[in-house]
Short mmCIF file of C-alpha atoms (C1' of nucleotides) in Angstrom, two decimals:
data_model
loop_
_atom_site.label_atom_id
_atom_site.label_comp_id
_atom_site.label_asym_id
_atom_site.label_seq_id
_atom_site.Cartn_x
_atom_site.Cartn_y
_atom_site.Cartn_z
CA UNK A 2 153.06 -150.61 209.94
CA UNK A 3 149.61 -152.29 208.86
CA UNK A 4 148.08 -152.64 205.48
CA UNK A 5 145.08 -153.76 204.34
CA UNK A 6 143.26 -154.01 200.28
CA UNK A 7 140.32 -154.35 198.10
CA UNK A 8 140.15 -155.95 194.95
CA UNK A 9 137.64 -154.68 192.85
CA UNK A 10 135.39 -153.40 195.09
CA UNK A 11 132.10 -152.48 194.98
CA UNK A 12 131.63 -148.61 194.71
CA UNK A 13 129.91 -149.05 198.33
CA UNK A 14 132.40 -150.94 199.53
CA UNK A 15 135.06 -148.67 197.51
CA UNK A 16 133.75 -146.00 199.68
CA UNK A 17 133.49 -147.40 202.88
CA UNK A 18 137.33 -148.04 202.61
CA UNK A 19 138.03 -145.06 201.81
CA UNK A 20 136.30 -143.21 204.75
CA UNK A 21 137.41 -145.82 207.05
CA UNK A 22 140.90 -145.03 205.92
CA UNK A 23 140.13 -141.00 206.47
CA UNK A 24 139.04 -141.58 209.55
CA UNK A 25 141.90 -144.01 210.98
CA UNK A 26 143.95 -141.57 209.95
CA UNK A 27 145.69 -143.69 207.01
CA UNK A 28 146.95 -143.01 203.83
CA UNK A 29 144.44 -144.08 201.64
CA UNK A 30 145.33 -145.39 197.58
CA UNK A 31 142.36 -145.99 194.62
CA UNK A 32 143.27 -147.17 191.78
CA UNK A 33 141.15 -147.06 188.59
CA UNK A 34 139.42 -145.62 185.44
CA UNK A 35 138.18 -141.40 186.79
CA UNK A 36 137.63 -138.27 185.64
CA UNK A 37 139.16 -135.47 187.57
CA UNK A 38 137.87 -131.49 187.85
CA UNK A 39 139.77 -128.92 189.86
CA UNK A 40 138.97 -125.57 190.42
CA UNK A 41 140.54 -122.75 192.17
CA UNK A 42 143.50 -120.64 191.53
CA UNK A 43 142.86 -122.48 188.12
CA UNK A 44 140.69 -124.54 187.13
CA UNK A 45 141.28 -127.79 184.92
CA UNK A 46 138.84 -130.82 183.36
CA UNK A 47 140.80 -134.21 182.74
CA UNK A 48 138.65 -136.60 180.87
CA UNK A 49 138.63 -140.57 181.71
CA UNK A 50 141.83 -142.62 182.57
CA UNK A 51 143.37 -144.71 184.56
CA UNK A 52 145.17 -143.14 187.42
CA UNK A 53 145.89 -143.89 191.30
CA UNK A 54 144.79 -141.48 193.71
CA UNK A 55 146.14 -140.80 196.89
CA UNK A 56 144.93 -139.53 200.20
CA UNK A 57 147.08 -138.52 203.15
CA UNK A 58 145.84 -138.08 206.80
CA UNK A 59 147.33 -134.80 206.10
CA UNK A 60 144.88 -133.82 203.87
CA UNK A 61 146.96 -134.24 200.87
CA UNK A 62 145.20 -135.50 197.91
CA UNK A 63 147.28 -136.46 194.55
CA UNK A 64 146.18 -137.91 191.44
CA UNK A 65 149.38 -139.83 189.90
CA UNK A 66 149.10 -141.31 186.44
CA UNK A 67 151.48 -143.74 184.39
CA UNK A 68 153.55 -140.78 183.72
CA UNK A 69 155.74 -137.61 185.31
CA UNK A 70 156.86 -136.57 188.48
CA UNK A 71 153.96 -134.32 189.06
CA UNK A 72 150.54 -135.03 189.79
CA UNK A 73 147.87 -134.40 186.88
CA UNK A 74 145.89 -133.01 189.52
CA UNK A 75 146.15 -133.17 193.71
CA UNK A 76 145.05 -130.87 196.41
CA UNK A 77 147.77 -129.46 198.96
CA UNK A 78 148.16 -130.55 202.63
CA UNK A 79 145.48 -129.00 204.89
CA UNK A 80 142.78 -130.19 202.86
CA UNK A 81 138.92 -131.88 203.73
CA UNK A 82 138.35 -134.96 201.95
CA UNK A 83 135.43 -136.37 201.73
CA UNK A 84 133.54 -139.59 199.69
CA UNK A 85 130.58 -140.67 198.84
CA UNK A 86 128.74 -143.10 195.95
CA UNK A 87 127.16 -140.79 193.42
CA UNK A 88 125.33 -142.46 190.48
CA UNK A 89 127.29 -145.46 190.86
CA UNK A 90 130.17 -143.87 190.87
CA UNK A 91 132.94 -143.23 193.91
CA UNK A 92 133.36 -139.63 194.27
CA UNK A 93 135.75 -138.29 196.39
CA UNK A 94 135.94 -134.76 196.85
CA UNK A 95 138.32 -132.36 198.74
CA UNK A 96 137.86 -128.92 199.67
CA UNK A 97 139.95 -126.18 201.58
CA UNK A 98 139.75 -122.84 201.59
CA UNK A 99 142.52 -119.31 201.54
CA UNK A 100 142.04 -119.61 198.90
CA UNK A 101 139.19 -121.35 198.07
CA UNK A 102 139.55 -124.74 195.70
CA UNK A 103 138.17 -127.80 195.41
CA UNK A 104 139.04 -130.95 193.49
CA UNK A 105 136.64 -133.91 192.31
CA UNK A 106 137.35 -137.03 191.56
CA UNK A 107 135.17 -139.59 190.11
CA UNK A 108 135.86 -143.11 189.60
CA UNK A 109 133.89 -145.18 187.10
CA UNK A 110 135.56 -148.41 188.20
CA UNK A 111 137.95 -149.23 191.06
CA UNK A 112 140.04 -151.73 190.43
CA UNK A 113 142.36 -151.46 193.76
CA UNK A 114 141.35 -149.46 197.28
CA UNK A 115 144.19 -149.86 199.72
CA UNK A 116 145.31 -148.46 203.36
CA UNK A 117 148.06 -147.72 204.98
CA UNK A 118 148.90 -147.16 208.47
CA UNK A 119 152.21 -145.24 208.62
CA UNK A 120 154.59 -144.71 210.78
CA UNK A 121 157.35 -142.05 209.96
CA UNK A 122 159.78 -140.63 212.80
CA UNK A 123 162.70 -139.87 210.59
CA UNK A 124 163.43 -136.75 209.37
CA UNK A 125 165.20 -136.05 206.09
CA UNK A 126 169.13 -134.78 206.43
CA UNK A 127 170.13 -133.21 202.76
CA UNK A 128 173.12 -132.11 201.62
CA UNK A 129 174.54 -129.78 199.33
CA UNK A 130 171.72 -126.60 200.05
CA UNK A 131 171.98 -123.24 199.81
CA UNK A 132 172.33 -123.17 203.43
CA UNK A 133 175.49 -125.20 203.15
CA UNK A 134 177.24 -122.92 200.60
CA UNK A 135 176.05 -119.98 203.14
CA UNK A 136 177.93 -122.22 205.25
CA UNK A 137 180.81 -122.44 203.75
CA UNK A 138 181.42 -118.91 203.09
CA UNK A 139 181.01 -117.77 206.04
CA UNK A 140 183.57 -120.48 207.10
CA UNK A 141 186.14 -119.47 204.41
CA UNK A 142 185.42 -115.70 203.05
CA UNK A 143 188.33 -116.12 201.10
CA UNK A 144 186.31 -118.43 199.17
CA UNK A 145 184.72 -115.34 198.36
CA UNK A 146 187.89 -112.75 198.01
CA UNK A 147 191.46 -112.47 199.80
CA UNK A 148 190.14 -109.98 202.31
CA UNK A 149 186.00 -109.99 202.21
CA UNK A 150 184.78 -109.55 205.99
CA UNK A 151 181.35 -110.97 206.62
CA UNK A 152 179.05 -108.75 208.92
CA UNK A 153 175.65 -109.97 208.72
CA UNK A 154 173.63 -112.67 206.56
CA UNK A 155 170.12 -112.03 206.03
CA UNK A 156 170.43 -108.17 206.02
CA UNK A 157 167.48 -106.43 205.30
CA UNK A 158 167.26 -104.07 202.34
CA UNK A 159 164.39 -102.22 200.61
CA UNK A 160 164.07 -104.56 198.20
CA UNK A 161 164.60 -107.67 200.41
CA UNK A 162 167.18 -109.89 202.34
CA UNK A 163 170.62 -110.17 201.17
CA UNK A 164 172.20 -113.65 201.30
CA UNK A 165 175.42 -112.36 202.67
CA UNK A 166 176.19 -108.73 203.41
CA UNK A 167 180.20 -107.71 204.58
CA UNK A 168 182.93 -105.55 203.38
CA UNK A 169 185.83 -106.04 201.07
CA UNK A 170 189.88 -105.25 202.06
CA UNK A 171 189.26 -101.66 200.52
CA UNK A 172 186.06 -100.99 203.13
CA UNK A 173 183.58 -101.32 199.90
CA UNK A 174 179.94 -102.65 200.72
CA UNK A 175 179.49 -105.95 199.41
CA UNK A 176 176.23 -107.77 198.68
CA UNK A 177 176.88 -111.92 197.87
CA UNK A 178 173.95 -113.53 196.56
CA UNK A 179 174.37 -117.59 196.71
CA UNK A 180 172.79 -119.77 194.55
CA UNK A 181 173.60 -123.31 195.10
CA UNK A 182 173.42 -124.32 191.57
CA UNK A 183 174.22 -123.06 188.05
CA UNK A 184 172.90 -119.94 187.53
CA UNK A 185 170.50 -117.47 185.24
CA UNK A 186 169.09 -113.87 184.62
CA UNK A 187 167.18 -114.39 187.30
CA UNK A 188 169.04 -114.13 189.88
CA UNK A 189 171.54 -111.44 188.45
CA UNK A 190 168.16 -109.41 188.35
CA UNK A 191 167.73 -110.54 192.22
CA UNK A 192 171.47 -108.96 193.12
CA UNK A 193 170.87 -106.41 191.34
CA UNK A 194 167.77 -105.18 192.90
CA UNK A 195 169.74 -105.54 196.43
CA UNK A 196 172.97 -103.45 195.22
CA UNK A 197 170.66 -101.03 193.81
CA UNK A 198 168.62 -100.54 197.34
CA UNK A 199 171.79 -100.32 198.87
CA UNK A 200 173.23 -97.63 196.74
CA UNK A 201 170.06 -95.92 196.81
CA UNK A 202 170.30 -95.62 200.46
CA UNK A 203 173.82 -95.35 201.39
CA UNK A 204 175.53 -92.15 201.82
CA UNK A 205 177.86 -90.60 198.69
CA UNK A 206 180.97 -91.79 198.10
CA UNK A 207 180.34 -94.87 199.92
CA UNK A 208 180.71 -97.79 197.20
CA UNK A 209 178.30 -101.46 196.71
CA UNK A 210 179.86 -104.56 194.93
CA UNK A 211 177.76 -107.06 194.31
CA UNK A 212 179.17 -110.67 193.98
CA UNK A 213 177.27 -114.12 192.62
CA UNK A 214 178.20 -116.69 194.18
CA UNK A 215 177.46 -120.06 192.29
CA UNK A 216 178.82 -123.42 190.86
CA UNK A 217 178.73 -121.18 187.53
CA UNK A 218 177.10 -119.08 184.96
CA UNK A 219 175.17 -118.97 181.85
CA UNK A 220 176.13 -116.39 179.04
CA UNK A 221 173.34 -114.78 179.33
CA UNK A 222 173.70 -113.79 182.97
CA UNK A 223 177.21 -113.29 182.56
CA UNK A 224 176.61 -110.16 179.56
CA UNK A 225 174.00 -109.18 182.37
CA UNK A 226 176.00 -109.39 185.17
CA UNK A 227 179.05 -107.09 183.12
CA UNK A 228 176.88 -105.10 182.33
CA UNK A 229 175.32 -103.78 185.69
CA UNK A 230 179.06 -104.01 186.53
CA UNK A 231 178.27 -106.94 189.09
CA UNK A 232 180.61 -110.10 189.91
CA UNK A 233 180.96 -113.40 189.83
CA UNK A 234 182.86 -116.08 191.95
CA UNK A 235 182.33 -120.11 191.28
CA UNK A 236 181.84 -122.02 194.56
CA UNK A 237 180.47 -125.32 194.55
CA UNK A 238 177.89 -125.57 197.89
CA UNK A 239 180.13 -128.44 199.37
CA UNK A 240 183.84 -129.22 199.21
CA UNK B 3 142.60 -151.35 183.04
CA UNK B 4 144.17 -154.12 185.92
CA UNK B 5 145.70 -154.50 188.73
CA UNK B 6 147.20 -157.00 190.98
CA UNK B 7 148.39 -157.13 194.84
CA UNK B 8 150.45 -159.26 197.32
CA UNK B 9 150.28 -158.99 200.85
CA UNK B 10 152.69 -159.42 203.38
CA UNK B 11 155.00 -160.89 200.68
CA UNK B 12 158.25 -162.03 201.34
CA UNK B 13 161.85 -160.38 199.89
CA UNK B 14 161.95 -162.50 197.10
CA UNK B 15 158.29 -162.43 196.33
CA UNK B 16 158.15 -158.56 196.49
CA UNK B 17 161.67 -158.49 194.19
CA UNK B 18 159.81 -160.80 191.65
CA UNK B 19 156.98 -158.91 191.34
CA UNK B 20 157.90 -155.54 191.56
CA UNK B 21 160.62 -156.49 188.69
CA UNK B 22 157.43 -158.00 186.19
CA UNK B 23 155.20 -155.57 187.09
CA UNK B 24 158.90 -152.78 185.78
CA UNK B 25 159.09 -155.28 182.65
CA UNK B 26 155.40 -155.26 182.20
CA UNK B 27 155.38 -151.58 182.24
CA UNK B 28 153.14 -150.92 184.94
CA UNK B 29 152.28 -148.64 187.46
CA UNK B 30 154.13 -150.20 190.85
CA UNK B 31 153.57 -149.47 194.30
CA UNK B 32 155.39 -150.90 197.56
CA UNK B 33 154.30 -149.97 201.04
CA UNK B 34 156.61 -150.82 204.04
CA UNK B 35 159.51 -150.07 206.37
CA UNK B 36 162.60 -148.15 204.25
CA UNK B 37 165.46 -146.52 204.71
CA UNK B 38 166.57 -143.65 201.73
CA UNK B 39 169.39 -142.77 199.86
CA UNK B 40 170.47 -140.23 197.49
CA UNK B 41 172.68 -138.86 196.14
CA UNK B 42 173.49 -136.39 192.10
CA UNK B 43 172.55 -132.82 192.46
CA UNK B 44 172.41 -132.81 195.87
CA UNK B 45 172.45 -135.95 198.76
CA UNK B 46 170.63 -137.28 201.41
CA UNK B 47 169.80 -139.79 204.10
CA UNK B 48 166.40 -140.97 205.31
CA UNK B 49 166.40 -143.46 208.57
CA UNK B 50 164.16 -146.14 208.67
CA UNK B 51 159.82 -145.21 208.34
CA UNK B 52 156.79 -146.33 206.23
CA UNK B 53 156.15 -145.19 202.97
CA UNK B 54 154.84 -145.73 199.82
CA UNK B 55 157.32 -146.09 196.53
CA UNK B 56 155.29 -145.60 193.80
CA UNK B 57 157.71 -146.61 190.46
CA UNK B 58 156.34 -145.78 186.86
CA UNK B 59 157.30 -147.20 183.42
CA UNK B 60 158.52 -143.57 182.34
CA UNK B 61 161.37 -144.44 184.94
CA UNK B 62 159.61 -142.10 187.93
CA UNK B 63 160.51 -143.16 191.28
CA UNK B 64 158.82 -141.22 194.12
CA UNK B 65 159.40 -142.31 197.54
CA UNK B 66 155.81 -140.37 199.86
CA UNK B 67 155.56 -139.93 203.60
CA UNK B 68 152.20 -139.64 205.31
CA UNK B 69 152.58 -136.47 205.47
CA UNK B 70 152.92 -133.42 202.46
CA UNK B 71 152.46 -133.06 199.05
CA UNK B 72 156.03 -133.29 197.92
CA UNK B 73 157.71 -137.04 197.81
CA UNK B 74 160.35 -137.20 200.37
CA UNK B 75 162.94 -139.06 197.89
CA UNK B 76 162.11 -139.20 194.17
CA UNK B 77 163.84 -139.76 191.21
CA UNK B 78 162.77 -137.46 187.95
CA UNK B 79 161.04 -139.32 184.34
CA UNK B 80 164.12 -141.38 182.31
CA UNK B 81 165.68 -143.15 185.12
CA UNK B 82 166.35 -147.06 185.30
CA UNK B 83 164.51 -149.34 187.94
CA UNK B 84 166.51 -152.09 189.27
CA UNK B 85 165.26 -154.44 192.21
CA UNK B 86 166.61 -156.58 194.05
CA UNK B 87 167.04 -159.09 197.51
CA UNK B 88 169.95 -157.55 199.51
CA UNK B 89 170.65 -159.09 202.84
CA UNK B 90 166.88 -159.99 203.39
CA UNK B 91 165.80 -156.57 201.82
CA UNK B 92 164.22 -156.08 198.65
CA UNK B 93 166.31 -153.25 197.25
CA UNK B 94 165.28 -150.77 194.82
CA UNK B 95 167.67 -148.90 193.01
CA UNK B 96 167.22 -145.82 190.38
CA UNK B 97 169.41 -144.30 188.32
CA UNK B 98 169.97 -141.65 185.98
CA UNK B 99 172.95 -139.65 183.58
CA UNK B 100 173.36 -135.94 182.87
CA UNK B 101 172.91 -135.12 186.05
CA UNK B 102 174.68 -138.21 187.69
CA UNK B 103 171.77 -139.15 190.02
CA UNK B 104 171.08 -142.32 192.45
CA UNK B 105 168.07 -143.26 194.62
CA UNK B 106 168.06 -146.04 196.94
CA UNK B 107 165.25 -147.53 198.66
CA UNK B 108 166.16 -150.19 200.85
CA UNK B 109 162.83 -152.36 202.47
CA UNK B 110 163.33 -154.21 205.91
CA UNK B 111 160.28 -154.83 206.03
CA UNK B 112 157.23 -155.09 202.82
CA UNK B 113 153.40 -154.55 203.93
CA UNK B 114 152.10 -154.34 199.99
CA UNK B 115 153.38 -154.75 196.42
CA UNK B 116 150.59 -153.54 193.67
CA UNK B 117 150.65 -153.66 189.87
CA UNK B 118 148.89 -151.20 188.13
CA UNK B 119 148.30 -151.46 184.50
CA UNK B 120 147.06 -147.85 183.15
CA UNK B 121 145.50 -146.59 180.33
CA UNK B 122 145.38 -142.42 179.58
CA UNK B 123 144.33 -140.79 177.02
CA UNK B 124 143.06 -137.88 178.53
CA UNK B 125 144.95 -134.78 178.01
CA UNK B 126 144.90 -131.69 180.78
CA UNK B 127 142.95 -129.04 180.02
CA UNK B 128 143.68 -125.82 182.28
CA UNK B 129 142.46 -122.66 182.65
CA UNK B 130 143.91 -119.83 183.72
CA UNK B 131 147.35 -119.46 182.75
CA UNK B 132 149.68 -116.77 181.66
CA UNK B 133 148.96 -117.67 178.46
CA UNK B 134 145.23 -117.24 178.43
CA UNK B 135 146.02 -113.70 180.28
CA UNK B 136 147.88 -112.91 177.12
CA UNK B 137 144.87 -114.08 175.06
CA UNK B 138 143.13 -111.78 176.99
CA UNK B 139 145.12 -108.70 176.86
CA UNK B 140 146.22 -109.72 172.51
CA UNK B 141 141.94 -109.88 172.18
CA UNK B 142 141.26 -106.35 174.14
CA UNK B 143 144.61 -104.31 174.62
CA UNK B 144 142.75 -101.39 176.06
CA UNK B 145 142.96 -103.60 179.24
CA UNK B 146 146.27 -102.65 179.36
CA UNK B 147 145.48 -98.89 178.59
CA UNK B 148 143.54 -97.13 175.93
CA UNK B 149 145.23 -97.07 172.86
CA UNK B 150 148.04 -99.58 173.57
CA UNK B 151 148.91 -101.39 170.18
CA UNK B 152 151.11 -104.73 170.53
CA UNK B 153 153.15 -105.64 167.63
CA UNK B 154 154.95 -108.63 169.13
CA UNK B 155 154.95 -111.45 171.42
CA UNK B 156 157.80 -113.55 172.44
CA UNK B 157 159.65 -110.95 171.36
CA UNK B 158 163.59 -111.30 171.85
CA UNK B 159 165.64 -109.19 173.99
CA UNK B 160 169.45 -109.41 175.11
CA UNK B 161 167.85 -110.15 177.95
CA UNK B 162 165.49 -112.33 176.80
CA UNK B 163 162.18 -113.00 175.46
CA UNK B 164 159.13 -110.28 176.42
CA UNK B 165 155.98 -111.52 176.67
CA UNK B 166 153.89 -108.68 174.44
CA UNK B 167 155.60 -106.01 172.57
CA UNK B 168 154.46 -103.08 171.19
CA UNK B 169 153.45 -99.11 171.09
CA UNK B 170 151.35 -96.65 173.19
CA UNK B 171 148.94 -93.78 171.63
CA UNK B 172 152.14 -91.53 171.92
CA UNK B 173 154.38 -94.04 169.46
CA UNK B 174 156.54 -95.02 172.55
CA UNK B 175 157.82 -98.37 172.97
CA UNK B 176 155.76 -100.37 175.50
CA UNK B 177 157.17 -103.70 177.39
CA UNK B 178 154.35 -105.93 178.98
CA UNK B 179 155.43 -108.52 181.57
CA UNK B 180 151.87 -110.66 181.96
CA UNK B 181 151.83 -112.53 185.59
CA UNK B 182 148.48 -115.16 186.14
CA UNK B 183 148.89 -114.35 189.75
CA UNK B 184 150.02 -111.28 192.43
CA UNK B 185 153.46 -110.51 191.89
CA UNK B 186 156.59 -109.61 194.14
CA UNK B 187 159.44 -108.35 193.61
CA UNK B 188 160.75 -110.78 191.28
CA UNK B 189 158.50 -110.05 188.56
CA UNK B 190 159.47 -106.60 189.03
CA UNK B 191 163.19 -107.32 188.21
CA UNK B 192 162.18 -109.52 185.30
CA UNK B 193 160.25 -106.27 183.60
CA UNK B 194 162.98 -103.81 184.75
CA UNK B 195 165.56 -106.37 182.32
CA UNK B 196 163.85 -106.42 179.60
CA UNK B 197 163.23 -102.47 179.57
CA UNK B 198 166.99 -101.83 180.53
CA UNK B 199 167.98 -103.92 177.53
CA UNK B 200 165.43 -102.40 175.16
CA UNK B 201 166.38 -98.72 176.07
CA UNK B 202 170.44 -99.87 175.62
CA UNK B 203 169.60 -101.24 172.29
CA UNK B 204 167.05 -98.40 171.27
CA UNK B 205 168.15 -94.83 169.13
CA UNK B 206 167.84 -92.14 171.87
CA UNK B 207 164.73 -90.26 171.84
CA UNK B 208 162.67 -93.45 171.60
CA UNK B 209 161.18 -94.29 175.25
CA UNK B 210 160.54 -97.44 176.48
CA UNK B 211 157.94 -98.18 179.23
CA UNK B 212 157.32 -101.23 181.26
CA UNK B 213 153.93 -102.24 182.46
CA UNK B 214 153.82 -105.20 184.98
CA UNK B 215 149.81 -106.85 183.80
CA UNK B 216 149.14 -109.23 186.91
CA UNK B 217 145.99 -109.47 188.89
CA UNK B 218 147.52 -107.99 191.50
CA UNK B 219 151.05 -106.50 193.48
CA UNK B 220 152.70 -107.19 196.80
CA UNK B 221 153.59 -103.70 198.18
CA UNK B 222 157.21 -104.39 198.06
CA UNK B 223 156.96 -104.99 194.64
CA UNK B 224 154.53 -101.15 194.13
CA UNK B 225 157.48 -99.64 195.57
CA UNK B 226 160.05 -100.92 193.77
CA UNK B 227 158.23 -100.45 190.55
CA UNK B 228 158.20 -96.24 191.34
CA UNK B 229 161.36 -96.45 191.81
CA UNK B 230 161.99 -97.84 188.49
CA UNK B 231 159.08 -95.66 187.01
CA UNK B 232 157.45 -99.33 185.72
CA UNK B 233 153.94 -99.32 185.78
CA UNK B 234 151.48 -101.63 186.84
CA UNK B 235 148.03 -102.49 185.22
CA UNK B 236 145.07 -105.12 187.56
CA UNK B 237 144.12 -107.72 185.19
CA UNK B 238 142.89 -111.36 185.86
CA UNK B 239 144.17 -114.16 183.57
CA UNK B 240 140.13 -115.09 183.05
CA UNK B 241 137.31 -112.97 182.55
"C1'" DT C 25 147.86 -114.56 207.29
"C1'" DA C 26 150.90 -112.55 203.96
"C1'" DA C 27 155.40 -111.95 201.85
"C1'" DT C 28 159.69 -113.41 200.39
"C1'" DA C 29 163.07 -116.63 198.51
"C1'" DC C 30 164.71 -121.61 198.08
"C1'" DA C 31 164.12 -126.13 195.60
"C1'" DT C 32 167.57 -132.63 194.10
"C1'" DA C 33 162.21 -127.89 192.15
"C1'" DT C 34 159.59 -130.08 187.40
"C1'" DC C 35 157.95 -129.03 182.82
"C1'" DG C 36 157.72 -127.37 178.18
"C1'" DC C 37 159.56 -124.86 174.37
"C1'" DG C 38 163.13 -123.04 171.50
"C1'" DC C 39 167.72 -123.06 169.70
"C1'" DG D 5 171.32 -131.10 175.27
"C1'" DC D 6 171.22 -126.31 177.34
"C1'" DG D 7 168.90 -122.07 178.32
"C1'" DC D 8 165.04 -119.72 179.86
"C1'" DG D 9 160.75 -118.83 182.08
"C1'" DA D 10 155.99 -120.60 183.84
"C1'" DT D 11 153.91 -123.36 187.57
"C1'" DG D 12 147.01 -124.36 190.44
"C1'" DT D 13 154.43 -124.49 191.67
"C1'" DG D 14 155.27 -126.47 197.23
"C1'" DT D 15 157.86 -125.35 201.42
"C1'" DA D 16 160.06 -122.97 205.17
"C1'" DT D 17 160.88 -118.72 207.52
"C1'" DT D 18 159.75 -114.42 209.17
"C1'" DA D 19 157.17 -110.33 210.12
#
DNA sequence: TAATACATATCGCGC
DNA sequence: GCGCGATGTGTATTA
């Protein structure tokens, strides 16, 4: 872990920083007054502010300002950055293409550059996924229903992968989606479009439930789930 | 627009600025060796690494890697900072209610503590968004097809809200789902609620058809349209 | 590379 | 505050 700063810099020596960094492969920070313009999928114009950008070895660029979780503007990972002094100003500028975009950032005054080398060989262990509800159900299927028998996860269906694909005590087809929070319309749409494939291509008299399972349900998806005549079972995605 | 930095600072020194530059309502920043805890909606554990905590005076905590766009750790806008020297460590500690949430960041080691003092009065300004597709299609509805009349948007369902309402050249009840980009199956099951819940409500005789208005459709998604008989019309969200 | 679905999604708007 | 849907969503996984 090293770590090195400028106090307002120079835009030259703003920008020799800041390629330095780039080059070393550090994350880079500027902080001061800039106007951003991004174009691409979108395109956006942000007029003058002060905001702290940030440039990972990654490629990652993202423009932070005093507020929200999001970025007013960044650049995924994969990116080219590049800087330069235009006009007295320090432009950085980041590029990548497929698809095409590009983001510019131009900083009338720097107030802060600093760089970072970092050192990361942890990786994050989360709880509490949808992978740990899968988990559990396929642990307990009684969790589900007295009598629901797994056989497969990830089955493939016309209309995509279901979460959880077995058979109930009666030998009916049944679909589980799992959602590992609350859930909307949205995903009683998403069941639904499974069941449907399902019916669509099994043979007659062969039945498909289709079962939610969630923490719980809004209204709205419950009048939605009734009325496609789907289910739903409350299951928290750990114990 | 201002900003301060210590180097190399001790525990205490760190603490004491990190908690002024909170109370000052600034933009702060801390680079060094952490180790990450949380735990509300869901819970994890980060070993020890380097990365940067950037804390803002909306209460946004975001705890980045070298690596990725996405913080490794964060804590959403409206949470309480608190700081602090635990065992040697400067300790930073989040909160939040409603969901019950908790972030800790605990430094053995702290490279860099800068203040940022922002100004931003700049507002966003994006282009091309759903909402200038349905400018688009409101301005000229023959994009969608000739003679297509919409009476509505926002319009309210039992299934919720559709984007533009109205009638074809034949007087039959038209649904348009608008998408900025290409669209998968998921926008497909969106439409297919809205028309399901329109033809439930409607007097029989009066048919109701869906048209999916994206720039573009997955084949998946074509498919599962015809079986539906939805309809899709190209259209970008910008000329 | 494209497609599909998850995410501690976040964000904004409406009720 | 909850519900609902958009997002330049990002991210991982799989074909």
């Amino acid at each position: 872990m090293d770590a090195s700063v400028l106090v307002d810099p120079s835009p030259e020596a703003a920008c020799e920083a800041v390629a330095a960094g780039i080059e070393a492969g550090e994350v880079v920070s500027v902080f001061g007054r800039c106007a951003v313009e991004y174009e691409g999928r979108a395109s956006s114009t942000l007029g003058p502010g002060d905001r702290l950008l940030l440039l990972k070895p990654d490629g990652t660029a993202l423009v932070h300002t005093e507020e929200g979780h999001q970025p007013v503007n960044w650049q995924p990972p994969g990116c080219d950055h590049a800087v330069a002094v235009e006009d007295g100003d320090l432009a950085v500028h980041s590029t990548r293409t497929t698809p095409e975009e590009e983001l510019d950032v131009r900083f009338a005054a720097v107030a802060q550059v600093s760089r970072y080398a970092a050192t990361d060989d942890s990786e994050l262990a989360l709880e509490g996924t949808e992978a740990d509800l899968k988990r559990r159900v396929l642990d307990d299927p009684a969790l589900v229903e007295a009598g629901f028998e797994p056989r497969a996860t990830e089955r493939e269906t016309p209309a995509g992968a279901v979460d959880v694909y077995g058979v109930d005590a009666d030998g009916n087809t049944v679909v589980v989606e799992l959602k590992r929070r609350r859930v909307g319309p949205d995903a009683v749409g998403q069941l639904a479009r499974y069941v449907e494939a399902l019916r669509r291509d099994s043979h007659e008299g062969a039945s498909v439930r289709g079962v939610l399972v969630a923490p719980s349900v809004t209204d709205r998806a419950r009048e939605l789930l009734a009325e496609r005549g789907l289910e739903f079972v409350a299951v928290e995605p750990t114990a």
